[in-house]
Short mmCIF file of C-alpha atoms in Angstrom, two decimals:
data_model
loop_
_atom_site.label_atom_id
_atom_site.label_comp_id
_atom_site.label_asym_id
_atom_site.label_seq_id
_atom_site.Cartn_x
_atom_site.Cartn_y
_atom_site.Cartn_z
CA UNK T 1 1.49 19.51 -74.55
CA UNK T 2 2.41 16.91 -72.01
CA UNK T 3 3.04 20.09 -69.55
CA UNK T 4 -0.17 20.98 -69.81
CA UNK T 5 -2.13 17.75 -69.23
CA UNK T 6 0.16 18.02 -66.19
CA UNK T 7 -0.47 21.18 -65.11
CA UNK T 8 -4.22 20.29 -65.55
CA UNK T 9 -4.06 17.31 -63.24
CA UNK T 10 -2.07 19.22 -61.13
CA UNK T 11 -4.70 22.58 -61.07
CA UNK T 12 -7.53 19.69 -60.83
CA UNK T 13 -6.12 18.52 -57.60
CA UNK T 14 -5.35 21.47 -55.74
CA UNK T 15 -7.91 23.11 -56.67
CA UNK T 16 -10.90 20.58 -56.62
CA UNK T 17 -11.93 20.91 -52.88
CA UNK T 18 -12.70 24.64 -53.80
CA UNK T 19 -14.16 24.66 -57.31
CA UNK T 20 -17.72 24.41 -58.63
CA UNK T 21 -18.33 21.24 -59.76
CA UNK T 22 -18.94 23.21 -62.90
CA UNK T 23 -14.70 23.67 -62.87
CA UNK T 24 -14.30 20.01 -62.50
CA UNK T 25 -16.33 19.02 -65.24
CA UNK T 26 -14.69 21.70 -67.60
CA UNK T 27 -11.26 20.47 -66.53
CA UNK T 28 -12.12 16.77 -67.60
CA UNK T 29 -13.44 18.21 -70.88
CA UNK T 30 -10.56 20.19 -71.44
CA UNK T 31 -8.10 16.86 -70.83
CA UNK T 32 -10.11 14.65 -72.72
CA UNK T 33 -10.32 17.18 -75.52
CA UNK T 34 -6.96 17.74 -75.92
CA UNK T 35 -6.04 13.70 -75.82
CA UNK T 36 -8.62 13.21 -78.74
CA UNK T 37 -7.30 16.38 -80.86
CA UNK T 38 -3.96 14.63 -81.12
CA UNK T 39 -4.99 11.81 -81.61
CA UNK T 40 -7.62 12.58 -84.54
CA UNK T 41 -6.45 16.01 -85.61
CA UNK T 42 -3.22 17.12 -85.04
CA UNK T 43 -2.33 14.58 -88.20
CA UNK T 44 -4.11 16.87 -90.41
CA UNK T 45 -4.19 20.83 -87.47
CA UNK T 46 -0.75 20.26 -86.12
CA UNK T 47 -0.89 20.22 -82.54
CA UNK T 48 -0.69 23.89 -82.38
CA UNK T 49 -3.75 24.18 -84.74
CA UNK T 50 -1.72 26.11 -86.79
CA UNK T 51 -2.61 23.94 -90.15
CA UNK T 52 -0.14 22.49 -92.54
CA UNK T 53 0.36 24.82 -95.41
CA UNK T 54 -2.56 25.67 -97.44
CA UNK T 55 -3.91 22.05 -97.23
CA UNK T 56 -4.79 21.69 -93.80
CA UNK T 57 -6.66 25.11 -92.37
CA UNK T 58 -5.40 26.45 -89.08
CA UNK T 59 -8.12 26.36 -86.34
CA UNK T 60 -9.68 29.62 -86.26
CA UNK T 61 -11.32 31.21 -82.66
CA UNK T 62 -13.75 33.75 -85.06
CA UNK T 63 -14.73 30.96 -87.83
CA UNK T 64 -15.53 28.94 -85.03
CA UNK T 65 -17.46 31.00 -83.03
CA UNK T 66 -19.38 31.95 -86.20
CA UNK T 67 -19.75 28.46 -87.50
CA UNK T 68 -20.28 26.48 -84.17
CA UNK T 69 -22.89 24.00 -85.63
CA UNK T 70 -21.14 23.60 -89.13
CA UNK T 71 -18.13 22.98 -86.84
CA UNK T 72 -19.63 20.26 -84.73
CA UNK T 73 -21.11 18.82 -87.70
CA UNK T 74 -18.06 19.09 -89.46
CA UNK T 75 -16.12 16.79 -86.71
CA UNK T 76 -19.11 14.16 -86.43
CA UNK T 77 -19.46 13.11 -89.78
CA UNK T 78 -16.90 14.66 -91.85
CA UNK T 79 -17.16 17.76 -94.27
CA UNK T 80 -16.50 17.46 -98.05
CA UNK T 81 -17.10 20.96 -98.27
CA UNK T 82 -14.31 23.59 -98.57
CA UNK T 83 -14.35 26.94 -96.54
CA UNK T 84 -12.39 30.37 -96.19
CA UNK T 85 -10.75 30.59 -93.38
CA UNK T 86 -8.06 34.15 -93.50
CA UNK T 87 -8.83 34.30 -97.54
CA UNK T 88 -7.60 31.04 -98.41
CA UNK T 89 -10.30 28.28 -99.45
CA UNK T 90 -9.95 24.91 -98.31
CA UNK T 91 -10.77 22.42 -100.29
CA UNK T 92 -9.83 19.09 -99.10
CA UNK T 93 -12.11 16.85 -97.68
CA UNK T 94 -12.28 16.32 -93.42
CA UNK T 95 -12.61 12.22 -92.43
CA UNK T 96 -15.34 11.16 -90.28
CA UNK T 97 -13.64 10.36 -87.26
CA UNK T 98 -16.45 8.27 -85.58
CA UNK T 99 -16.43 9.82 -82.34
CA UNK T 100 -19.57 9.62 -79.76
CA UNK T 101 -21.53 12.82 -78.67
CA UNK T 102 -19.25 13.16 -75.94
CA UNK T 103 -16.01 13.20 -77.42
CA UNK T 104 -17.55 15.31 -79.71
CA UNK T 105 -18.76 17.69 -77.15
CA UNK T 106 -14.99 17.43 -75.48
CA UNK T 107 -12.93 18.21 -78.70
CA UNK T 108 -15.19 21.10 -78.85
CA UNK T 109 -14.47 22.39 -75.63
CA UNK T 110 -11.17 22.00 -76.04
CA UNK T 111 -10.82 24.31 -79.46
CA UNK T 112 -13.08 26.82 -78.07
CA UNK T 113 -10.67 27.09 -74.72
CA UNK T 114 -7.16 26.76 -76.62
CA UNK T 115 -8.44 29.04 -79.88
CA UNK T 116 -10.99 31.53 -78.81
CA UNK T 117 -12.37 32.79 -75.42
CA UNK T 118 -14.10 30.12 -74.76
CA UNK T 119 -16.54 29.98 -72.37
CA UNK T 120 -17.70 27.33 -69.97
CA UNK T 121 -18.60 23.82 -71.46
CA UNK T 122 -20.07 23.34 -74.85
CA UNK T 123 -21.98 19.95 -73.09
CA UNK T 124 -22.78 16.97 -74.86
CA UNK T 125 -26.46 17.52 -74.75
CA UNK T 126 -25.98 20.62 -76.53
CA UNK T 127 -24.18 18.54 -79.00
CA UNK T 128 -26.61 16.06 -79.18
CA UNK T 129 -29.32 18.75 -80.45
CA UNK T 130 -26.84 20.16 -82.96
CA UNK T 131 -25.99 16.51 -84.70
CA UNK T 132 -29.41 16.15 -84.64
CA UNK T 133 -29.73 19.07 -87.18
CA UNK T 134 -26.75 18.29 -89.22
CA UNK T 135 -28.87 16.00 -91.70
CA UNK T 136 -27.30 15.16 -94.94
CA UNK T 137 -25.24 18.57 -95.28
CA UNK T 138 -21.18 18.21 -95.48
CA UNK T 139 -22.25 14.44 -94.26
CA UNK T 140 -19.63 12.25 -96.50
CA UNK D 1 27.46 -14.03 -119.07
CA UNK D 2 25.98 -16.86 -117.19
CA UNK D 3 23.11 -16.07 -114.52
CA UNK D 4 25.03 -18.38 -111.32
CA UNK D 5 21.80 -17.67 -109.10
CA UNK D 6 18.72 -15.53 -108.31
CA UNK D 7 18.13 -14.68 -105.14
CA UNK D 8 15.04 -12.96 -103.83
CA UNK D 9 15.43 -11.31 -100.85
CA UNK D 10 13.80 -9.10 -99.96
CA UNK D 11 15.87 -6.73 -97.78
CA UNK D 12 12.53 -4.36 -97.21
CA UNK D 13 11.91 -5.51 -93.56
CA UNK D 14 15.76 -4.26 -92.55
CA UNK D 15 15.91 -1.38 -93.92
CA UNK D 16 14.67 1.20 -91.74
CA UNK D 17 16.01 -0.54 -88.68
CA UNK D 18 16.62 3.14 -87.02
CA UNK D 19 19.27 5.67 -86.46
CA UNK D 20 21.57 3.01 -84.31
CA UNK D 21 25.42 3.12 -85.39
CA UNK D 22 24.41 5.06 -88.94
CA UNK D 23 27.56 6.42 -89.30
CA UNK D 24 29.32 4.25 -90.84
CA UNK D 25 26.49 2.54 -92.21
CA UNK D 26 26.69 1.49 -95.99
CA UNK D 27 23.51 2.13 -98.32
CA UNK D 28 22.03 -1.56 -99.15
CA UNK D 29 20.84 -2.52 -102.84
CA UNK D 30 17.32 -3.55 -101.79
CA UNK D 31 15.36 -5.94 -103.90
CA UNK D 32 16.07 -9.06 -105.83
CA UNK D 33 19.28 -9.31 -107.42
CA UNK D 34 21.25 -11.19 -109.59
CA UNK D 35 25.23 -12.63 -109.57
CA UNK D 36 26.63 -13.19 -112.97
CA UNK D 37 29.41 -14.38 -114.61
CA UNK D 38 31.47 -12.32 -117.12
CA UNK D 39 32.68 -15.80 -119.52
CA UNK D 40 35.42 -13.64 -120.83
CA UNK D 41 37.37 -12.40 -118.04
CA UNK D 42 36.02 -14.55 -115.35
CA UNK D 43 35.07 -11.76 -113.20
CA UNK D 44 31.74 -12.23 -111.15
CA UNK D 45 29.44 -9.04 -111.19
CA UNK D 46 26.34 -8.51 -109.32
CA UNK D 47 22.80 -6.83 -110.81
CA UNK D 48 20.52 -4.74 -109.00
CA UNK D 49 17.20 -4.66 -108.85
CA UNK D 50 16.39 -1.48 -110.64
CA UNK D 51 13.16 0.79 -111.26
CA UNK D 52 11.29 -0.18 -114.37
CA UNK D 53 10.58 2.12 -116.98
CA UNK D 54 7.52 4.37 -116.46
CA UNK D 55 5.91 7.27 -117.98
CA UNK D 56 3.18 9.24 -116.09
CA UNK D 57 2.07 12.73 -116.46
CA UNK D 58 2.73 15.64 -113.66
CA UNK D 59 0.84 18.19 -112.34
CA UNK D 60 2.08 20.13 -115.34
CA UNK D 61 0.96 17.83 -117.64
CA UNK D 62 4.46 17.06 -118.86
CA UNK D 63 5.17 13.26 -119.48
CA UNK D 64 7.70 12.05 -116.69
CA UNK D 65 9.67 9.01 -117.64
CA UNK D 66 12.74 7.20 -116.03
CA UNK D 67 14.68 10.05 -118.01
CA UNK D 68 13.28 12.89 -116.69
CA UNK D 69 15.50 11.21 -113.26
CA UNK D 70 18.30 10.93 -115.43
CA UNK D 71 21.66 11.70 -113.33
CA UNK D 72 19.21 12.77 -110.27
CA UNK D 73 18.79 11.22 -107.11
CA UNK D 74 14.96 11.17 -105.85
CA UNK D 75 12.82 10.16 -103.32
CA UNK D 76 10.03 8.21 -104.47
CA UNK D 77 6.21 7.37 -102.36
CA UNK D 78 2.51 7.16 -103.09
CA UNK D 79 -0.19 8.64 -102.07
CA UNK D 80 -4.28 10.53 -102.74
CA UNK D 81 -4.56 13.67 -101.75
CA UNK D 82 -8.15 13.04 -100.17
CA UNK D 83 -5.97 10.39 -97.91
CA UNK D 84 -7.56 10.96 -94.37
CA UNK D 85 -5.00 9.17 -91.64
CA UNK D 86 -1.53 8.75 -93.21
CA UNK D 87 -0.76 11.28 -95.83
CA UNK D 88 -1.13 14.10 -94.05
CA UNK D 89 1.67 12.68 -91.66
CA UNK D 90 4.08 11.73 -95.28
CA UNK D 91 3.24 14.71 -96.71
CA UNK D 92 4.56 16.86 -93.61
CA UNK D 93 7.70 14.58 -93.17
CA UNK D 94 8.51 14.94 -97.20
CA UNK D 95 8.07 18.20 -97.52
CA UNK D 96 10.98 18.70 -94.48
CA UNK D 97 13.46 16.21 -96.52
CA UNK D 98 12.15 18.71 -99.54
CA UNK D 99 12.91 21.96 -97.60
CA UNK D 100 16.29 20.41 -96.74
CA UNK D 101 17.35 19.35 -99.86
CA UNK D 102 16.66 23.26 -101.00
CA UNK D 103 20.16 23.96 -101.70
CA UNK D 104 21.09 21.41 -104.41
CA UNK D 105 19.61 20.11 -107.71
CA UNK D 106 20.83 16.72 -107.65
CA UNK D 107 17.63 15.77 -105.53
CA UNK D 108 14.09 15.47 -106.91
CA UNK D 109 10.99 14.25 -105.57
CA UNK D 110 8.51 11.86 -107.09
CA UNK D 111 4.96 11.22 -105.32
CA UNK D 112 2.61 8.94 -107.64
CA UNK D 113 -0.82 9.15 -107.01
CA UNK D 114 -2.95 5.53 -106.06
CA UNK D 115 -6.53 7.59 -106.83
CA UNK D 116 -5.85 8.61 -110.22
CA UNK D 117 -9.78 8.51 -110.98
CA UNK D 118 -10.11 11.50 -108.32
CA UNK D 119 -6.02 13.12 -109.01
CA UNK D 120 -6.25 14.57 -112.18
CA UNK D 121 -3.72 16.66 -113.49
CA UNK D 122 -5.95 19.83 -112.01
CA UNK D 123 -6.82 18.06 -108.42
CA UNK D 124 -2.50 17.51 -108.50
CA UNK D 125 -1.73 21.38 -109.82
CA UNK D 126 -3.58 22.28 -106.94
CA UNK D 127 -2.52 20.27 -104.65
CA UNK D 128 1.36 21.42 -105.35
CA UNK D 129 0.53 24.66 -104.98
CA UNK D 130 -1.33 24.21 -101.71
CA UNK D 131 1.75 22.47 -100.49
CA UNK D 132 3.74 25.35 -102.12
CA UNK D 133 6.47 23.66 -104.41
CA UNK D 134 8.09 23.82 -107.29
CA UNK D 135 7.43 21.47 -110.03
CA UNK D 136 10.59 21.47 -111.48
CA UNK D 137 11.82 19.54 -108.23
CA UNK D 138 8.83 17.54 -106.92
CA UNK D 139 6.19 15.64 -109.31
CA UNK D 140 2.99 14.41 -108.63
CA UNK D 141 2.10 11.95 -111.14
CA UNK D 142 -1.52 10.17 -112.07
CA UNK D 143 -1.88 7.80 -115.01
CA UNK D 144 -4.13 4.54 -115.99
CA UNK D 145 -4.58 3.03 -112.50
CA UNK D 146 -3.38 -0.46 -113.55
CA UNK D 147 0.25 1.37 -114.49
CA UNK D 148 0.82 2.74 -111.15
CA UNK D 149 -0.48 -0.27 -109.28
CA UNK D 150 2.06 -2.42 -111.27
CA UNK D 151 4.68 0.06 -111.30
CA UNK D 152 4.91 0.51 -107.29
CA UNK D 153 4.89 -3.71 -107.06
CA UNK D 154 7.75 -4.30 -109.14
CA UNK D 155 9.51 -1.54 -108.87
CA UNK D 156 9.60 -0.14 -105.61
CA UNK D 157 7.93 -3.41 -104.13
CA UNK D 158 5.42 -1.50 -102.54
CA UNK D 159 2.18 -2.60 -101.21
CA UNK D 160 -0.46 -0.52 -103.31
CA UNK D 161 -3.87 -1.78 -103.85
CA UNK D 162 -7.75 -1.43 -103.36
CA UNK D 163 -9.02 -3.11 -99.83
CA UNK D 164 -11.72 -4.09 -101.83
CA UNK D 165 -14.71 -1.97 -100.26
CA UNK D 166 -13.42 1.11 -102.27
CA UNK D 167 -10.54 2.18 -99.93
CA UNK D 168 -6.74 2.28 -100.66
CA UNK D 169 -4.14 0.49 -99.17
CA UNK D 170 -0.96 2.13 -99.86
CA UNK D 171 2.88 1.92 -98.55
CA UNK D 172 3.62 4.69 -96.24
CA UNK D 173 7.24 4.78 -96.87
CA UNK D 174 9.38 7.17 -98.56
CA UNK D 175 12.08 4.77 -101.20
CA UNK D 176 15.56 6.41 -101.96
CA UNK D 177 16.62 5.82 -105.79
CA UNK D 178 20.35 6.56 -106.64
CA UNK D 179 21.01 7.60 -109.93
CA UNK D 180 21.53 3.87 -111.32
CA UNK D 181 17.90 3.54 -110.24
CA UNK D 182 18.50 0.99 -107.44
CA UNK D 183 16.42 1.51 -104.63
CA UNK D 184 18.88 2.53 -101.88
CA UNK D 185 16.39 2.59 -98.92
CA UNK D 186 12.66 2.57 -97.59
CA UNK D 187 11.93 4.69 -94.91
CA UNK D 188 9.11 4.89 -92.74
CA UNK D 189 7.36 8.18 -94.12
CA UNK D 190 5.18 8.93 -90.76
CA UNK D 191 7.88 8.38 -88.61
CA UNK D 192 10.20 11.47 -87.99
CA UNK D 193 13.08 9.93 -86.80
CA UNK D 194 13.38 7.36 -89.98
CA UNK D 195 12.68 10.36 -91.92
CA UNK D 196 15.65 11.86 -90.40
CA UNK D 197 17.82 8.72 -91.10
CA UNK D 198 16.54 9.70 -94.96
CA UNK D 199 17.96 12.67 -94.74
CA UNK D 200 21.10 11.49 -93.49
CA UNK D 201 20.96 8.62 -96.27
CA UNK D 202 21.01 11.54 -99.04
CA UNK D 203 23.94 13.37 -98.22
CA UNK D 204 26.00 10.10 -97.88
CA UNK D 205 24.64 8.98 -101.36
CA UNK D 206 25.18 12.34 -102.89
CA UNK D 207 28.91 12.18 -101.44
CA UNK D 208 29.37 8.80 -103.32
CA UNK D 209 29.13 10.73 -106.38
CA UNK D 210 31.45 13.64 -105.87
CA UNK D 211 34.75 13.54 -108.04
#
């Protein structure tokens, strides 16, 4: 973990005078994201995502490329709902960690890079319209 | 017998000091205890602060009493299983003192519920399945909430109670009970490396009771 946040910094300076700022901007995501997913998720995720028996789910690349708003809504407010991720059902409730748009937007980033192929940023204004949809559905 | 003097001490605080110089380390008594006086033969004898009596019901629904511990060692902690911050972190760390205490049926495991109004017997069955153990060697127990409040005060001397604005407050640690039901040791149950020392603490107790 700690190598990587290295490596990151590292890759961030040598590389900076060459990237798009595009690069930049997804390597601050992807540092940020990974401080806030150990800090609020790896309790519950482990910090390898892999889940803690059938309790905690594992985070999954395909749910969450299939479920990106019930995702993002899930990690703003919470989610008493229980999902299926590899046929087993979760069924424990997810806290609301109180975290902004950005962080948000960041933690996002961050699963879509480490647990599918993600792509680019998922930005905070994208986030922003998402939340804005989530109304009162897996809201605790 | 003749009580000489109470003393409350409360010995919590020292407990899980960490792994320093654990070797040779004795396990304390913790709790209040007493120093008495046999009047007959003059010999002074000191009594332990032991766990109460209880009887709660398991994710089995099968009543579990003080007995069902009889000649067992077991680790003892509370808990919800809707708990968003800590539990998680307790319920990784006890199921690796669980996993390690595989080999021997000397140890149990005892976790008592502070959200019995949510934990029913189902919402527990479940839950020790998720966690995939056996309930022979680790009960989850829920009864009237007043029972387990009072139980984990004077017993284990645990902080449990509501915060008042509908949350729990609950210990986080993880209490050692030798088969005399003395509470041998409190242990940080988020903290891996107290966790360890828990471990450790096991084995020696279980060695005190080899013939």
């Amino acid at each position: 973990m700690k190598n990587s946040v290295i490596f990151i910094f590292i890759a961030f300076g040598a590389f900076s005078c060459f990237s798009s700022a595009e690069d930049i901007k997804l390597r601050r995501y992807m540092v940020a994201g990974e401080r806030l997913y150990e800090q609020h998720c790896s309790n519950c995720h482990q910090l390898d995502g892999a889940g803690f028996q059938k309790l905690y789910p594992p985070i999954d690349g395909e749910y969450l490329k299939g479920n990106l708003s019930q995702v993002i809504c899930g990690i703003k407010y919470g989610s008493s709902d229980s999902l299926t991720i590899k046929g087993v059902k979760y069924v424990l409730p997810m806290p609301d960690a109180h975290l902004t748009d950005l962080e948000v937007a960041e933690i996002v980033t961050y699963l879509s890079h480490t647990w599918a192929d993600g792509q680019g940023i998922i930005g905070v204004n994208e986030v922003k319209e998402i939340v804005k949809e989530c109304g009162d559905i897996g809201r605790q | 017998m003749r009580i000489l003097f109470w003393i409350s001490f409360t010995v919590l605080a020292f407990s899980a000091c960490g792994p320093k110089k654990e070797m040779n380390r004795k396990l304390p008594f913790l709790g209040r205890f007493e120093v008495v006086k046999n009047e007959s033969t003059g010999a002074v004898d000191t009594l332990y602060h032991k766990i109460d009596d209880f009887r709660f019901v398991n994710q089995d629904s099968t009543w579990i009493t003080a007995e069902t511990f009889a000649d067992k060692i077991y680790v003892a902690d509370f808990f919800f299983t809707t708990c968003p911050d800590i539990c998680p972190k307790m319920k990784t760390q006890m199921l690796r003192v669980y996993d390690s205490m595989k080999l021997t049926d000397e140890v149990l495991f005892l976790s008592h519920t502070v959200d019995p109004k949510h934990d029913s017997v189902a919402v527990l069955k479940d839950f020790a399945e998720r966690l995939s153990v056996e309930s022979n060697r680790w009960h989850f127990v829920t009864g009237a909430k007043e029972d387990i409040y009072k139980h984990g005060q004077t017993s284990y001397m645990a902080s449990v109670m509501e915060d008042g604005s509908g949350g729990l407050i609950h210990s986080g640690r993880f209490f050692l009970i030798d088969k005399e039901r003395h509470v041998r040791g409190a242990y940080d149950g988020t903290d891996p490396a107290s966790v360890d020392l828990l471990i450790k603490d096991i084995k020696k107790l279980m060695k005190t009771y080899e013939k």
